[in-house]
């Protein structure tokens, strides 16, 4: 994930957590932050509401919300992992969908 973010001009830092997931944090400046996490498929609880779904770079991307947090996240599957993206839109992108689409391509996900 850090390499894929780097291809998009974003420096990601890995959070050291005692889990099988990868959690990446990026400081976008002026107090803005981006968070990207990847989990092995089937390990994330399904306690969220799907707001909508769209195709980005040929991959189904869901906008989801957890009951405990009103923040909207983008969720998609790639290979044997599921990715969650939340936080501020990186400056070089028009919106979060534009970022997620390029991130999916940088990860080399295929439908």
JSON list of C-alpha atoms in Angstrom, two decimals:
[
{"chain": "A", "resi": 1, "resn": "UNK", "atom": "CA", "xyz": [0.00, 0.00, 0.00]},
{"chain": "A", "resi": 2, "resn": "UNK", "atom": "CA", "xyz": [2.80, 2.41, 0.80]},
{"chain": "A", "resi": 3, "resn": "UNK", "atom": "CA", "xyz": [4.27, 1.88, -2.69]},
{"chain": "A", "resi": 4, "resn": "UNK", "atom": "CA", "xyz": [0.87, 2.42, -4.33]},
{"chain": "A", "resi": 5, "resn": "UNK", "atom": "CA", "xyz": [0.37, 5.65, -2.37]},
{"chain": "A", "resi": 6, "resn": "UNK", "atom": "CA", "xyz": [3.89, 6.72, -3.36]},
{"chain": "A", "resi": 7, "resn": "UNK", "atom": "CA", "xyz": [2.98, 6.32, -7.04]},
{"chain": "A", "resi": 8, "resn": "UNK", "atom": "CA", "xyz": [0.25, 8.90, -6.37]},
{"chain": "A", "resi": 9, "resn": "UNK", "atom": "CA", "xyz": [2.65, 11.32, -4.66]},
{"chain": "A", "resi": 10, "resn": "UNK", "atom": "CA", "xyz": [1.46, 10.51, -1.12]},
{"chain": "A", "resi": 11, "resn": "UNK", "atom": "CA", "xyz": [3.85, 9.52, 1.66]},
{"chain": "A", "resi": 12, "resn": "UNK", "atom": "CA", "xyz": [2.22, 6.90, 3.86]},
{"chain": "A", "resi": 13, "resn": "UNK", "atom": "CA", "xyz": [3.41, 5.78, 7.27]},
{"chain": "A", "resi": 14, "resn": "UNK", "atom": "CA", "xyz": [2.50, 2.36, 8.63]},
{"chain": "A", "resi": 15, "resn": "UNK", "atom": "CA", "xyz": [0.90, 2.07, 12.04]},
{"chain": "A", "resi": 16, "resn": "UNK", "atom": "CA", "xyz": [2.39, -0.80, 13.99]},
{"chain": "A", "resi": 17, "resn": "UNK", "atom": "CA", "xyz": [-0.62, -2.75, 15.21]},
{"chain": "A", "resi": 18, "resn": "UNK", "atom": "CA", "xyz": [-0.66, -6.29, 16.63]},
{"chain": "A", "resi": 19, "resn": "UNK", "atom": "CA", "xyz": [-3.07, -7.52, 13.95]},
{"chain": "A", "resi": 20, "resn": "UNK", "atom": "CA", "xyz": [-2.94, -9.05, 10.49]},
{"chain": "A", "resi": 21, "resn": "UNK", "atom": "CA", "xyz": [-4.11, -5.83, 8.88]},
{"chain": "A", "resi": 22, "resn": "UNK", "atom": "CA", "xyz": [-2.07, -2.99, 7.43]},
{"chain": "A", "resi": 23, "resn": "UNK", "atom": "CA", "xyz": [-3.02, 0.50, 8.54]},
{"chain": "A", "resi": 24, "resn": "UNK", "atom": "CA", "xyz": [-1.47, 3.46, 6.75]},
{"chain": "A", "resi": 25, "resn": "UNK", "atom": "CA", "xyz": [-1.65, 7.11, 7.77]},
{"chain": "A", "resi": 26, "resn": "UNK", "atom": "CA", "xyz": [-0.70, 10.04, 5.54]},
{"chain": "A", "resi": 27, "resn": "UNK", "atom": "CA", "xyz": [-0.33, 13.65, 6.66]},
{"chain": "A", "resi": 28, "resn": "UNK", "atom": "CA", "xyz": [-1.70, 15.79, 3.83]},
{"chain": "A", "resi": 29, "resn": "UNK", "atom": "CA", "xyz": [-0.72, 19.10, 5.44]},
{"chain": "A", "resi": 30, "resn": "UNK", "atom": "CA", "xyz": [-2.80, 21.82, 7.12]},
{"chain": "A", "resi": 31, "resn": "UNK", "atom": "CA", "xyz": [-4.13, 19.30, 9.62]},
{"chain": "A", "resi": 32, "resn": "UNK", "atom": "CA", "xyz": [-5.59, 17.00, 6.94]},
{"chain": "A", "resi": 33, "resn": "UNK", "atom": "CA", "xyz": [-5.05, 13.26, 7.17]},
{"chain": "A", "resi": 34, "resn": "UNK", "atom": "CA", "xyz": [-5.79, 10.23, 5.02]},
{"chain": "A", "resi": 35, "resn": "UNK", "atom": "CA", "xyz": [-6.17, 6.70, 6.40]},
{"chain": "A", "resi": 36, "resn": "UNK", "atom": "CA", "xyz": [-5.97, 3.51, 4.34]},
{"chain": "A", "resi": 37, "resn": "UNK", "atom": "CA", "xyz": [-6.34, 0.04, 5.83]},
{"chain": "A", "resi": 38, "resn": "UNK", "atom": "CA", "xyz": [-6.19, -3.43, 4.30]},
{"chain": "A", "resi": 39, "resn": "UNK", "atom": "CA", "xyz": [-7.52, -6.60, 5.90]},
{"chain": "A", "resi": 40, "resn": "UNK", "atom": "CA", "xyz": [-7.55, -10.23, 4.75]},
{"chain": "A", "resi": 41, "resn": "UNK", "atom": "CA", "xyz": [-10.96, -10.97, 3.24]},
{"chain": "A", "resi": 42, "resn": "UNK", "atom": "CA", "xyz": [-13.45, -12.27, 5.76]},
{"chain": "A", "resi": 43, "resn": "UNK", "atom": "CA", "xyz": [-11.80, -10.74, 8.83]},
{"chain": "A", "resi": 44, "resn": "UNK", "atom": "CA", "xyz": [-13.72, -7.45, 9.08]},
{"chain": "A", "resi": 45, "resn": "UNK", "atom": "CA", "xyz": [-17.08, -7.44, 10.85]},
{"chain": "A", "resi": 46, "resn": "UNK", "atom": "CA", "xyz": [-20.03, -6.53, 8.66]},
{"chain": "A", "resi": 47, "resn": "UNK", "atom": "CA", "xyz": [-21.45, -4.00, 11.12]},
{"chain": "A", "resi": 48, "resn": "UNK", "atom": "CA", "xyz": [-21.80, -1.17, 8.61]},
{"chain": "A", "resi": 49, "resn": "UNK", "atom": "CA", "xyz": [-24.39, 0.31, 6.29]},
{"chain": "A", "resi": 50, "resn": "UNK", "atom": "CA", "xyz": [-23.77, 0.51, 2.54]},
{"chain": "A", "resi": 51, "resn": "UNK", "atom": "CA", "xyz": [-24.79, 3.98, 1.38]},
{"chain": "A", "resi": 52, "resn": "UNK", "atom": "CA", "xyz": [-24.11, 3.40, -2.30]},
{"chain": "A", "resi": 53, "resn": "UNK", "atom": "CA", "xyz": [-21.90, 1.43, -4.65]},
{"chain": "A", "resi": 54, "resn": "UNK", "atom": "CA", "xyz": [-20.12, 2.35, -7.88]},
{"chain": "A", "resi": 55, "resn": "UNK", "atom": "CA", "xyz": [-17.52, 0.97, -10.28]},
{"chain": "A", "resi": 56, "resn": "UNK", "atom": "CA", "xyz": [-14.10, 2.63, -10.15]},
{"chain": "A", "resi": 57, "resn": "UNK", "atom": "CA", "xyz": [-11.26, 1.27, -12.29]},
{"chain": "A", "resi": 58, "resn": "UNK", "atom": "CA", "xyz": [-13.46, -1.79, -12.90]},
{"chain": "A", "resi": 59, "resn": "UNK", "atom": "CA", "xyz": [-13.80, -2.60, -9.18]},
{"chain": "A", "resi": 60, "resn": "UNK", "atom": "CA", "xyz": [-16.96, -2.32, -7.06]},
{"chain": "A", "resi": 61, "resn": "UNK", "atom": "CA", "xyz": [-16.48, 0.39, -4.43]},
{"chain": "A", "resi": 62, "resn": "UNK", "atom": "CA", "xyz": [-18.94, 0.87, -1.60]},
{"chain": "A", "resi": 63, "resn": "UNK", "atom": "CA", "xyz": [-19.45, 4.02, 0.44]},
{"chain": "A", "resi": 64, "resn": "UNK", "atom": "CA", "xyz": [-20.12, 2.72, 3.95]},
{"chain": "A", "resi": 65, "resn": "UNK", "atom": "CA", "xyz": [-20.84, 4.06, 7.41]},
{"chain": "A", "resi": 66, "resn": "UNK", "atom": "CA", "xyz": [-20.41, 2.32, 10.78]},
{"chain": "A", "resi": 67, "resn": "UNK", "atom": "CA", "xyz": [-23.09, 2.89, 13.47]},
{"chain": "A", "resi": 68, "resn": "UNK", "atom": "CA", "xyz": [-20.45, 4.13, 15.92]},
{"chain": "A", "resi": 69, "resn": "UNK", "atom": "CA", "xyz": [-18.90, 6.71, 13.57]},
{"chain": "A", "resi": 70, "resn": "UNK", "atom": "CA", "xyz": [-20.67, 9.00, 11.08]},
{"chain": "A", "resi": 71, "resn": "UNK", "atom": "CA", "xyz": [-17.61, 9.25, 8.80]},
{"chain": "A", "resi": 72, "resn": "UNK", "atom": "CA", "xyz": [-18.16, 7.81, 5.33]},
{"chain": "A", "resi": 73, "resn": "UNK", "atom": "CA", "xyz": [-15.54, 5.35, 4.15]},
{"chain": "A", "resi": 74, "resn": "UNK", "atom": "CA", "xyz": [-14.78, 3.85, 0.76]},
{"chain": "A", "resi": 75, "resn": "UNK", "atom": "CA", "xyz": [-14.54, 0.05, 0.84]},
{"chain": "A", "resi": 76, "resn": "UNK", "atom": "CA", "xyz": [-13.38, -2.29, -1.95]},
{"chain": "A", "resi": 77, "resn": "UNK", "atom": "CA", "xyz": [-11.90, -5.74, -2.47]},
{"chain": "A", "resi": 78, "resn": "UNK", "atom": "CA", "xyz": [-8.67, -6.44, -4.33]},
{"chain": "A", "resi": 79, "resn": "UNK", "atom": "CA", "xyz": [-7.10, -9.90, -4.60]},
{"chain": "A", "resi": 80, "resn": "UNK", "atom": "CA", "xyz": [-7.36, -11.52, -1.14]},
{"chain": "A", "resi": 81, "resn": "UNK", "atom": "CA", "xyz": [-7.80, -8.26, 0.79]},
{"chain": "A", "resi": 82, "resn": "UNK", "atom": "CA", "xyz": [-10.42, -5.64, 1.47]},
{"chain": "A", "resi": 83, "resn": "UNK", "atom": "CA", "xyz": [-9.41, -1.99, 1.63]},
{"chain": "A", "resi": 84, "resn": "UNK", "atom": "CA", "xyz": [-10.96, 0.84, 3.63]},
{"chain": "A", "resi": 85, "resn": "UNK", "atom": "CA", "xyz": [-10.20, 4.50, 2.85]},
{"chain": "A", "resi": 86, "resn": "UNK", "atom": "CA", "xyz": [-11.28, 7.49, 4.93]},
{"chain": "A", "resi": 87, "resn": "UNK", "atom": "CA", "xyz": [-10.20, 10.99, 5.79]},
{"chain": "A", "resi": 88, "resn": "UNK", "atom": "CA", "xyz": [-9.35, 14.03, 3.72]},
{"chain": "A", "resi": 89, "resn": "UNK", "atom": "CA", "xyz": [-9.15, 14.06, -0.06]},
{"chain": "A", "resi": 90, "resn": "UNK", "atom": "CA", "xyz": [-5.50, 14.38, -1.15]},
{"chain": "A", "resi": 91, "resn": "UNK", "atom": "CA", "xyz": [-4.83, 17.80, -2.76]},
{"chain": "A", "resi": 92, "resn": "UNK", "atom": "CA", "xyz": [-4.11, 16.46, -6.26]},
{"chain": "A", "resi": 93, "resn": "UNK", "atom": "CA", "xyz": [-7.57, 14.85, -6.56]},
{"chain": "A", "resi": 94, "resn": "UNK", "atom": "CA", "xyz": [-11.00, 16.37, -7.24]},
{"chain": "A", "resi": 95, "resn": "UNK", "atom": "CA", "xyz": [-12.77, 14.10, -4.75]},
{"chain": "A", "resi": 96, "resn": "UNK", "atom": "CA", "xyz": [-12.38, 10.83, -2.85]},
{"chain": "A", "resi": 97, "resn": "UNK", "atom": "CA", "xyz": [-13.73, 8.76, -5.75]},
{"chain": "A", "resi": 98, "resn": "UNK", "atom": "CA", "xyz": [-11.01, 10.18, -8.02]},
{"chain": "A", "resi": 99, "resn": "UNK", "atom": "CA", "xyz": [-8.38, 9.24, -5.44]},
{"chain": "A", "resi": 100, "resn": "UNK", "atom": "CA", "xyz": [-9.79, 5.74, -4.85]},
{"chain": "A", "resi": 101, "resn": "UNK", "atom": "CA", "xyz": [-9.94, 5.08, -8.60]},
{"chain": "A", "resi": 102, "resn": "UNK", "atom": "CA", "xyz": [-6.25, 5.98, -9.03]},
{"chain": "A", "resi": 103, "resn": "UNK", "atom": "CA", "xyz": [-5.34, 4.05, -5.86]},
{"chain": "A", "resi": 104, "resn": "UNK", "atom": "CA", "xyz": [-7.06, 0.91, -7.21]},
{"chain": "A", "resi": 105, "resn": "UNK", "atom": "CA", "xyz": [-5.04, 1.27, -10.43]},
{"chain": "A", "resi": 106, "resn": "UNK", "atom": "CA", "xyz": [-1.80, 1.80, -8.47]},
{"chain": "A", "resi": 107, "resn": "UNK", "atom": "CA", "xyz": [-2.53, -1.40, -6.52]},
{"chain": "A", "resi": 108, "resn": "UNK", "atom": "CA", "xyz": [-2.99, -3.20, -9.88]},
{"chain": "A", "resi": 109, "resn": "UNK", "atom": "CA", "xyz": [-6.39, -4.57, -8.84]},
{"chain": "A", "resi": 110, "resn": "UNK", "atom": "CA", "xyz": [-8.31, -6.41, -11.52]},
{"chain": "A", "resi": 111, "resn": "UNK", "atom": "CA", "xyz": [-12.00, -7.32, -11.69]}
]
